[in-house]
PDB file of C-alpha atoms in Angstrom:
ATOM      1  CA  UNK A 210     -24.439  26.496  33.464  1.00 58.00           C
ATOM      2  CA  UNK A 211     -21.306  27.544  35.433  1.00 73.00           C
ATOM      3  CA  UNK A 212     -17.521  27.081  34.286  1.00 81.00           C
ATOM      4  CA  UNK A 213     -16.872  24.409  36.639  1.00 80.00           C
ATOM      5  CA  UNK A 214     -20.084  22.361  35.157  1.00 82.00           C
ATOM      6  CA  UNK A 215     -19.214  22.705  31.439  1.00 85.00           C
ATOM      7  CA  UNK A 216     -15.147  21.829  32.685  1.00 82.00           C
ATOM      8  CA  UNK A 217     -16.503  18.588  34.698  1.00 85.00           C
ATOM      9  CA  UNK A 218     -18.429  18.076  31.537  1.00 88.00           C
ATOM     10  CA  UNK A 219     -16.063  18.077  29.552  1.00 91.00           C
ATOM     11  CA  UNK A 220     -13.672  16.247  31.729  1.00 89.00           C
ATOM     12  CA  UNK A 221     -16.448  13.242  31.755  1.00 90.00           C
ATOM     13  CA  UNK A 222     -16.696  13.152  27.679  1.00 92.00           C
ATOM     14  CA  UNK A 223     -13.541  12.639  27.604  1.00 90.00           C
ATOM     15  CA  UNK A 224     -12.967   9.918  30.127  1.00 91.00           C
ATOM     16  CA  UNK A 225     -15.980   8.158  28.113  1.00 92.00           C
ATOM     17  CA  UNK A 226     -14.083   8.579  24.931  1.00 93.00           C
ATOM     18  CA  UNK A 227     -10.780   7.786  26.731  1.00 90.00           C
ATOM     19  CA  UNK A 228     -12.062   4.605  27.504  1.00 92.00           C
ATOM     20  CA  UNK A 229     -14.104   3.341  24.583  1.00 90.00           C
ATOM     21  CA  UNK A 230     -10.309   3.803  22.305  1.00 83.00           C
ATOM     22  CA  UNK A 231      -8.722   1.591  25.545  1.00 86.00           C
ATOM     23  CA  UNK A 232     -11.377  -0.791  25.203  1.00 90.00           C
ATOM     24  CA  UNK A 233     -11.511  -0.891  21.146  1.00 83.00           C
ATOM     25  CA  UNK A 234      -7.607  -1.460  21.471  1.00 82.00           C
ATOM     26  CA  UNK A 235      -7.467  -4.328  23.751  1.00 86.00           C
ATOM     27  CA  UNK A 236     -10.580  -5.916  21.854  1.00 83.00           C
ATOM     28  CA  UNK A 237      -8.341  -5.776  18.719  1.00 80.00           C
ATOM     29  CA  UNK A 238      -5.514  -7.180  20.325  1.00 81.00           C
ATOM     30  CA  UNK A 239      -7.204  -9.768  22.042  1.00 86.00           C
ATOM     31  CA  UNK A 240      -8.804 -10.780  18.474  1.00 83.00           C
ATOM     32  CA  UNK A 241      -5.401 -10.397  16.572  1.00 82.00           C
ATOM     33  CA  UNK A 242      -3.914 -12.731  19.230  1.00 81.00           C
ATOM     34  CA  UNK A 243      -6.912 -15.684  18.449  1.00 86.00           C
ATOM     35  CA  UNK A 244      -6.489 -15.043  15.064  1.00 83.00           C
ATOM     36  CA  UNK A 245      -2.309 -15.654  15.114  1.00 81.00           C
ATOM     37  CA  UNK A 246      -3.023 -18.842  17.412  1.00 80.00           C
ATOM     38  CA  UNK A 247      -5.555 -20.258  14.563  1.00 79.00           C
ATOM     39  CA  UNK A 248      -8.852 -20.296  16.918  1.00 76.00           C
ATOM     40  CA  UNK A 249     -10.669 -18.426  14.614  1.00 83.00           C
ATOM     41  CA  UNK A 250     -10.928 -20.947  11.849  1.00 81.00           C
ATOM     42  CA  UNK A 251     -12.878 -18.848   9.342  1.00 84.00           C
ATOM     43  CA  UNK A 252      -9.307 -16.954   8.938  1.00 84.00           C
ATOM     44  CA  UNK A 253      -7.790 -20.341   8.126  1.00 80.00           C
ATOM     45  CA  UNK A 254      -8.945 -20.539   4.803  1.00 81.00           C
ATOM     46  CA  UNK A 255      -8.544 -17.350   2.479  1.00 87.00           C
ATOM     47  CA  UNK A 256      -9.177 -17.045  -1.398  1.00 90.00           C
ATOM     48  CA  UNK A 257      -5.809 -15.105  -1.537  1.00 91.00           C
ATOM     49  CA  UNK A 258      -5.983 -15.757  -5.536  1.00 90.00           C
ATOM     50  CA  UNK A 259      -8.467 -12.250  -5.582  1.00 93.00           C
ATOM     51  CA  UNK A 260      -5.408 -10.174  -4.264  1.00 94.00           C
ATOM     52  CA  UNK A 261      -3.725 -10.067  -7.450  1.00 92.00           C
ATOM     53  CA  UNK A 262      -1.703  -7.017  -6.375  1.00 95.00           C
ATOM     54  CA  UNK A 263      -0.942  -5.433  -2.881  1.00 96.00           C
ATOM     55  CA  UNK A 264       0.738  -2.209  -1.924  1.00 96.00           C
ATOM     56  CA  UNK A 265       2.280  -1.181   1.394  1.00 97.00           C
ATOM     57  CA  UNK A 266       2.157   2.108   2.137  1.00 96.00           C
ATOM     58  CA  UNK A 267       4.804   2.806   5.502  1.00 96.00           C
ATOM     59  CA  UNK A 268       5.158   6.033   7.268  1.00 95.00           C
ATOM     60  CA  UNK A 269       9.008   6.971   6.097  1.00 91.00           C
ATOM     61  CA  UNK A 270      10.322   7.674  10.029  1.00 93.00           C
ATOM     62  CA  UNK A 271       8.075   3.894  10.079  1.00 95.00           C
ATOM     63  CA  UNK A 272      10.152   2.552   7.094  1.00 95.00           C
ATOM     64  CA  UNK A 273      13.417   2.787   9.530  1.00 95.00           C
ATOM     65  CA  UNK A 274      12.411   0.060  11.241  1.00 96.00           C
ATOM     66  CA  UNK A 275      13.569  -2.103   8.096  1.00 96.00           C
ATOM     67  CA  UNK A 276      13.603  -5.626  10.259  1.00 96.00           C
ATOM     68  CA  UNK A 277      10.228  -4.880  10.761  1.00 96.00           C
ATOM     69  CA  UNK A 278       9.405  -4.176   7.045  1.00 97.00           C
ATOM     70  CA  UNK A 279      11.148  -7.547   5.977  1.00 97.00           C
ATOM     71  CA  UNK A 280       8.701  -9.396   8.675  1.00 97.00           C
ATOM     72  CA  UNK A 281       5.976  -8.051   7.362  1.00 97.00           C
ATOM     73  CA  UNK A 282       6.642  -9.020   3.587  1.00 96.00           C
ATOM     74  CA  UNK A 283       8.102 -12.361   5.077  1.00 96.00           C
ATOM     75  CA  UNK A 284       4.259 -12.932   6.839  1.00 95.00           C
ATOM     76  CA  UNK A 285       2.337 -11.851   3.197  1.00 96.00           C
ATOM     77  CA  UNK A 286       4.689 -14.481   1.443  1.00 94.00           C
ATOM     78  CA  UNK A 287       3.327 -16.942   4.043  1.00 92.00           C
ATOM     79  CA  UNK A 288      -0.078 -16.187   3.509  1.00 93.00           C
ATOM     80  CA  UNK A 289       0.396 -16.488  -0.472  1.00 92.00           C
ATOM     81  CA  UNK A 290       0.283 -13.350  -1.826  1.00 94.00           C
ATOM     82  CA  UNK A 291       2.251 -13.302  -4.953  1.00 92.00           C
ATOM     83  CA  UNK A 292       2.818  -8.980  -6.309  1.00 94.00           C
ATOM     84  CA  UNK A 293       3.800  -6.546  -3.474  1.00 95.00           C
ATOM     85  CA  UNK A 294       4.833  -2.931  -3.849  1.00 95.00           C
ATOM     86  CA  UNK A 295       6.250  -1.327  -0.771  1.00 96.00           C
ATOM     87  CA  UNK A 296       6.391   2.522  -0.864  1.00 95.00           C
ATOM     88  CA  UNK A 297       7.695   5.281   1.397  1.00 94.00           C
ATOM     89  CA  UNK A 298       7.805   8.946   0.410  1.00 91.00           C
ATOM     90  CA  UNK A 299      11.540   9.529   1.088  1.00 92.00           C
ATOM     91  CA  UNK A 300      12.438   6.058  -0.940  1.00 92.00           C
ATOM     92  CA  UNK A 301      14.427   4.614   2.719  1.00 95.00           C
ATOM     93  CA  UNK A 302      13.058   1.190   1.360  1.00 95.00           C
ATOM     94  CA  UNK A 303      13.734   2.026  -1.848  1.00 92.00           C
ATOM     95  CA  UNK A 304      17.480   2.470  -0.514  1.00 94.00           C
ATOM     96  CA  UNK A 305      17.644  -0.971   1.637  1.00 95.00           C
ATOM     97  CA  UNK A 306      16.218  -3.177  -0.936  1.00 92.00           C
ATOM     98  CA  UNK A 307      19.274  -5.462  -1.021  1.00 94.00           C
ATOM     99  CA  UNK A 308      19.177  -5.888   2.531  1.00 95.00           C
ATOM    100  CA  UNK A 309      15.503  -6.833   2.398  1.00 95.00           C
ATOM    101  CA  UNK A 310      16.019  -8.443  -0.571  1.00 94.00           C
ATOM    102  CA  UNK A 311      18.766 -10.997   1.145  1.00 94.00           C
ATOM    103  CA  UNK A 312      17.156 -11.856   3.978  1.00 94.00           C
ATOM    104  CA  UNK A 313      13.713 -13.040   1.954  1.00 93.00           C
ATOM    105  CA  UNK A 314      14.716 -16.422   0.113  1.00 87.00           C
ATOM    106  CA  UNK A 315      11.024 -16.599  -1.801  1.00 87.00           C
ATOM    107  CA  UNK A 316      11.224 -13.089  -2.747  1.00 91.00           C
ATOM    108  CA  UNK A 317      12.618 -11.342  -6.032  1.00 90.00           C
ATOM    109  CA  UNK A 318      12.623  -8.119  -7.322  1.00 89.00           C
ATOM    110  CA  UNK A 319       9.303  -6.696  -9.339  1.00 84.00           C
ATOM    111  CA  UNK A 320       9.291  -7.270 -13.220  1.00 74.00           C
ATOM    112  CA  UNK A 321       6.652  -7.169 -16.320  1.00 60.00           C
ATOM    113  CA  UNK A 322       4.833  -9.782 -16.778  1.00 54.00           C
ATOM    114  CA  UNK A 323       5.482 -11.738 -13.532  1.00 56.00           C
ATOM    115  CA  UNK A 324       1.882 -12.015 -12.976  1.00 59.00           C
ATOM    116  CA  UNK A 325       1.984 -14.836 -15.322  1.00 56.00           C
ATOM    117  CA  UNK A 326       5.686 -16.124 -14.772  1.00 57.00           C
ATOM    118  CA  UNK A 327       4.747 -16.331 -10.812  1.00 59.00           C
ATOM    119  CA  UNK A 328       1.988 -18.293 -11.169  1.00 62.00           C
ATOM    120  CA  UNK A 329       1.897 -21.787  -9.340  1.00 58.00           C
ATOM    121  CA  UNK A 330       5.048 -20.875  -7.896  1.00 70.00           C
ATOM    122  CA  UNK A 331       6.299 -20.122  -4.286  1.00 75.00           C
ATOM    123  CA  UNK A 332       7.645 -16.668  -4.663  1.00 86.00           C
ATOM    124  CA  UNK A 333       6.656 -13.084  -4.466  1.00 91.00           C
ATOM    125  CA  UNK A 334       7.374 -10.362  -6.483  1.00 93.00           C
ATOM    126  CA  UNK A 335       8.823  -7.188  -5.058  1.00 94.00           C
ATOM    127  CA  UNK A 336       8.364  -3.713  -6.011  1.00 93.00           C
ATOM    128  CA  UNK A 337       9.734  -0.191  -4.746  1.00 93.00           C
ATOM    129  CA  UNK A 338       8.474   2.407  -4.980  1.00 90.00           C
ATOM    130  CA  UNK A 339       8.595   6.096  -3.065  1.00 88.00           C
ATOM    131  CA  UNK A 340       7.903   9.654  -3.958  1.00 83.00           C
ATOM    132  CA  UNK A 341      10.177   9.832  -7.312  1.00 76.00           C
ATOM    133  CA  UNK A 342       7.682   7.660  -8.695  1.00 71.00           C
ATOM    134  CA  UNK A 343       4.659  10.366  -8.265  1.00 65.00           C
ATOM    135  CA  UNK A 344       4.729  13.946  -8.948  1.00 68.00           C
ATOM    136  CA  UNK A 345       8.309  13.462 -10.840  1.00 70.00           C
ATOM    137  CA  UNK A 346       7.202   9.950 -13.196  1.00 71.00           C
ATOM    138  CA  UNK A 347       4.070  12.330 -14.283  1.00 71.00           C
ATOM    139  CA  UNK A 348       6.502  15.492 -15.411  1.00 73.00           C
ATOM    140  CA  UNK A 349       8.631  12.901 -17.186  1.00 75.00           C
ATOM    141  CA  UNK A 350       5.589  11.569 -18.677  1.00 72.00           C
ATOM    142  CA  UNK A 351       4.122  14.752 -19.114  1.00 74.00           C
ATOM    143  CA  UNK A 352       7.124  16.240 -21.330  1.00 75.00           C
ATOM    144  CA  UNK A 353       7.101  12.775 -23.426  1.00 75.00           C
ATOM    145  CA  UNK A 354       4.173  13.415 -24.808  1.00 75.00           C
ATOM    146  CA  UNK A 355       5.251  17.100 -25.417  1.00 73.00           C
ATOM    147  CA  UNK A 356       7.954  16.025 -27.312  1.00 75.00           C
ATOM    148  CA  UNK A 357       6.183  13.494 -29.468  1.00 75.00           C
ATOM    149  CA  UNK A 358       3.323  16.533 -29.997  1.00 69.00           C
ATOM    150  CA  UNK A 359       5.761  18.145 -31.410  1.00 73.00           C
ATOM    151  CA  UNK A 360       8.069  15.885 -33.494  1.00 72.00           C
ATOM    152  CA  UNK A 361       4.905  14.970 -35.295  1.00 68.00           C
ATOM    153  CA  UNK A 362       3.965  18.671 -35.715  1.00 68.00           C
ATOM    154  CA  UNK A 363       7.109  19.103 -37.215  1.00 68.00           C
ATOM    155  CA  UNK A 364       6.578  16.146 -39.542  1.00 64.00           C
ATOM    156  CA  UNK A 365       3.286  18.401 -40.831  1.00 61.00           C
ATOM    157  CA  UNK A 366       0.654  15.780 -39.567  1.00 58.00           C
ATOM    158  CA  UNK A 367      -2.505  17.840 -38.801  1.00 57.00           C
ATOM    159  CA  UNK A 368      -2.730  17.992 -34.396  1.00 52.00           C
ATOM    160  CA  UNK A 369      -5.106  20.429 -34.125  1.00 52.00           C
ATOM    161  CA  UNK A 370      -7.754  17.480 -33.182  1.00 51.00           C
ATOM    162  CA  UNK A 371      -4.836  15.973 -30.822  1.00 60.00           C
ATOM    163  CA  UNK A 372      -6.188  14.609 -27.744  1.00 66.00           C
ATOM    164  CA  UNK A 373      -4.476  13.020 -25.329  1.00 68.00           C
ATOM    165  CA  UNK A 374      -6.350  10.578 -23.065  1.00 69.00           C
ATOM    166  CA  UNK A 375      -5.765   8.625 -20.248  1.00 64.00           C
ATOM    167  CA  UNK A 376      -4.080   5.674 -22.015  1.00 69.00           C
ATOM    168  CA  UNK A 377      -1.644   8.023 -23.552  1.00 71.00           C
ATOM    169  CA  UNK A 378      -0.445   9.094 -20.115  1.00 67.00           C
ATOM    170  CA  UNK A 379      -0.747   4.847 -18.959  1.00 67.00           C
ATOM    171  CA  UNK A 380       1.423   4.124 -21.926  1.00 72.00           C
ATOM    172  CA  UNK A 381       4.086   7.395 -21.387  1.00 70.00           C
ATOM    173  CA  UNK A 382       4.361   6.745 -17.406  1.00 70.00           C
ATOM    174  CA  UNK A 383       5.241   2.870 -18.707  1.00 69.00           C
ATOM    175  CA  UNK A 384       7.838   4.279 -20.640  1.00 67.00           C
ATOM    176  CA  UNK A 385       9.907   6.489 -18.107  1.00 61.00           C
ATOM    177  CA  UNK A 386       9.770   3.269 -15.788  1.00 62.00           C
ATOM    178  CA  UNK A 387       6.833   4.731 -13.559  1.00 63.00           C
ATOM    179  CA  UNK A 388       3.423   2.495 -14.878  1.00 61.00           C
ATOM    180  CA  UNK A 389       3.000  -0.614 -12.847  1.00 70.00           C
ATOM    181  CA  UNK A 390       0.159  -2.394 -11.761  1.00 83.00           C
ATOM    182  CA  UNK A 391      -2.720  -0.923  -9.732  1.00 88.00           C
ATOM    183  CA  UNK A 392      -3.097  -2.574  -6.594  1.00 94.00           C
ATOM    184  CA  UNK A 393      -6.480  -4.261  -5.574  1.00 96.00           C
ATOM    185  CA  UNK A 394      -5.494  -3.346  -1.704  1.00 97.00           C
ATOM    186  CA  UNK A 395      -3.464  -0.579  -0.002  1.00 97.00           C
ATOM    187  CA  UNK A 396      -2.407  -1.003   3.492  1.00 97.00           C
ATOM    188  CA  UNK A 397      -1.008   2.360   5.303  1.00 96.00           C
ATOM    189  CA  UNK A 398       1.132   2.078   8.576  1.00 96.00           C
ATOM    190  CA  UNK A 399       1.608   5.019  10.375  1.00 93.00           C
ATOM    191  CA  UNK A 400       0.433   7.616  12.125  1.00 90.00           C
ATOM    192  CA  UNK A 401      -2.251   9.490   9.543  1.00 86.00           C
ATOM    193  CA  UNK A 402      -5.218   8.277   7.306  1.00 84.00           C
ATOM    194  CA  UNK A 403      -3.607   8.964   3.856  1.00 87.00           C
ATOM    195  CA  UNK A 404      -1.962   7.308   1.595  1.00 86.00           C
ATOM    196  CA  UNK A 405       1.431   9.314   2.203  1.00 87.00           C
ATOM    197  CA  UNK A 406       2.208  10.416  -1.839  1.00 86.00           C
ATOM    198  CA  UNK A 407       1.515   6.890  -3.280  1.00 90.00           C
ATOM    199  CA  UNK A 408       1.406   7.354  -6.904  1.00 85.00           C
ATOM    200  CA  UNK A 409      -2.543   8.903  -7.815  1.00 81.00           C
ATOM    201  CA  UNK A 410      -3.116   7.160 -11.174  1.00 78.00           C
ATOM    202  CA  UNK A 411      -2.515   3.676  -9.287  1.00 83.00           C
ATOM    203  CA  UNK A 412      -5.476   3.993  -7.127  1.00 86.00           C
ATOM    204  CA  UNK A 413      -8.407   4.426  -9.765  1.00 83.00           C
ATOM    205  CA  UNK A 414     -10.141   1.343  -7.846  1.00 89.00           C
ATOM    206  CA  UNK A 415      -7.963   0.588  -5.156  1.00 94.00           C
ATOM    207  CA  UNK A 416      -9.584  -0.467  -1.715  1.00 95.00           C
ATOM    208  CA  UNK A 417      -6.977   1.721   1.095  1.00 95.00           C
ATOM    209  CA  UNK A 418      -6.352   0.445   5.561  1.00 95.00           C
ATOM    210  CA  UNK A 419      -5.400   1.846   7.875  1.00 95.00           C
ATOM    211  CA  UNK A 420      -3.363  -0.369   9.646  1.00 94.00           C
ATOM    212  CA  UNK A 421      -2.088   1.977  12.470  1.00 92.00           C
ATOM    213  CA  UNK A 422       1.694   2.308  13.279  1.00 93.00           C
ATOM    214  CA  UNK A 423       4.672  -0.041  12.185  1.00 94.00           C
ATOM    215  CA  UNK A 424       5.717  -0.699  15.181  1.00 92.00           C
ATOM    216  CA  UNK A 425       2.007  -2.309  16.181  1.00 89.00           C
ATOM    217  CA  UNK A 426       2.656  -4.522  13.458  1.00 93.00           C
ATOM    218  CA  UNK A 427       0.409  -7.698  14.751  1.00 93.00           C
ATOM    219  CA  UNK A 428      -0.053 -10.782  12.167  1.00 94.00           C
ATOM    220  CA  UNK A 429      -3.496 -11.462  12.936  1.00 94.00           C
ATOM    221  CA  UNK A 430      -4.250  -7.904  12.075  1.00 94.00           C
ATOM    222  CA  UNK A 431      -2.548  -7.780   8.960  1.00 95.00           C
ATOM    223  CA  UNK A 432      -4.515 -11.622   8.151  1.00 94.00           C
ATOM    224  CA  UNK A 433      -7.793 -10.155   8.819  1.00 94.00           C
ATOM    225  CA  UNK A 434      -7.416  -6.976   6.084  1.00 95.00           C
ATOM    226  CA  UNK A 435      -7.048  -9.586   3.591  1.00 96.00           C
ATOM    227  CA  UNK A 436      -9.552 -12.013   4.605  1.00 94.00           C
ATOM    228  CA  UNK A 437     -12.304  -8.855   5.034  1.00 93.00           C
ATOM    229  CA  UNK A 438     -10.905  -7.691   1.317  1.00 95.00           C
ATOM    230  CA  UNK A 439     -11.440 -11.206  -0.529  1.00 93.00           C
ATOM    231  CA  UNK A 440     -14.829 -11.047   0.648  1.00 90.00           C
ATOM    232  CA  UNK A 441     -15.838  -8.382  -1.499  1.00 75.00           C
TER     233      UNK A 441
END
């Protein structure tokens, strides 16, 4: 096969490919749009009680675009959901949460035990979370238990049998501010398929979207993750 076949080849795979993403993309437009104007009815009626926790995971150049953030945490009020942690790597939302914050009336900020405080009520808790809360919590945590190793070493109580398991990490990361709740769903906007540093030990059973860019941000879209994740 000559050059100019396997370049006209190529050329034609990726016209084909080229056009299936087009297509895909104006398919989920088009059904984010009849979703948003209520014509798919199924979406009108979602058991938002079996999202007991949500995270929202935004690209940090993304996480600029802060009037977008507080529309998108305005729309999940809407829809009922009741726990929300919003994480960037750099902590910008971290940063603006007064300004987000203000400008959401049903919204206050994250505490224990809201889960049960919250319920029946018409507000959403608010966490914030970004990179500080990762690698850095789990050092903190890390040298807590160090230190309690080896106060009760020096006390003489026998640690050769010491082992320290995953609730003794649970129960240090709680106390250097850095436990919280593991979320049932993850949504990531932005450009890759990760979750962008969110913190490990949160996302033992965590179900993770892909929700593409911020600035894409479509209600329908967002309506349909949730509906497809209280189906499980």
């Amino acid at each position: 096969m000559s050059s100019l076949a396997i370049h006209l080849l190529w050329l034609l795979i990726h016209l084909v490919i080229s056009i299936f993403f087009f297509v895909l993309k104006i398919a989920n437009v088009l059904e984010s749009y009849l979703i948003s104007s209520g014509f798919l009815k199924k979406y009108e009626s979602i058991n938002v009680g079996k999202l007991r926790y949500l995270a929202v995971v935004v690209d940090s150049e993304d996480a600029l675009q802060i009037n977008k953030v507080i529309k998108l945490v305005q729309w999940l009020a809407d829809i009922g959901v009741k726990h929300v942690c919003l994480y960037d790597n750099e902590g910008i939302l971290k940063k603006s949460k007064d300004i987000i914050l203000k400008n959401l009336s049903c919204v206050k900020l994250f505490e224990e035990g809201d889960e049960q405080s919250l319920r029946g009520k018409k507000t959403m808790s608010l966490e914030f979370a970004s990179q500080s809360d990762g690698k850095e919590a789990l050092a903190k945590a890390a040298n807590l238990l160090l230190k309690k190793h080896l106060k009760l070493r020096s006390l003489g109580e026998n640690q050769e049998e010491k082992i320290f398991t995953e609730a003794h990490m649970t129960e240090a990361l709680r106390a250097v501010g850095s436990g919280g709740p593991e979320p049932d769903l993850l949504l990531v906007y932005g450009p890759v398929r990760c979750h962008l540093g969110f913190p490990a030990w949160r996302l033992r059973y965590t179900e993770i979207v892909h929700m593409g860019p911020l600035k894409s941000l479509k209600y329908g879209s967002l309506l349909k993750a949730i509906y497809k994740f209280t189906l499980g």
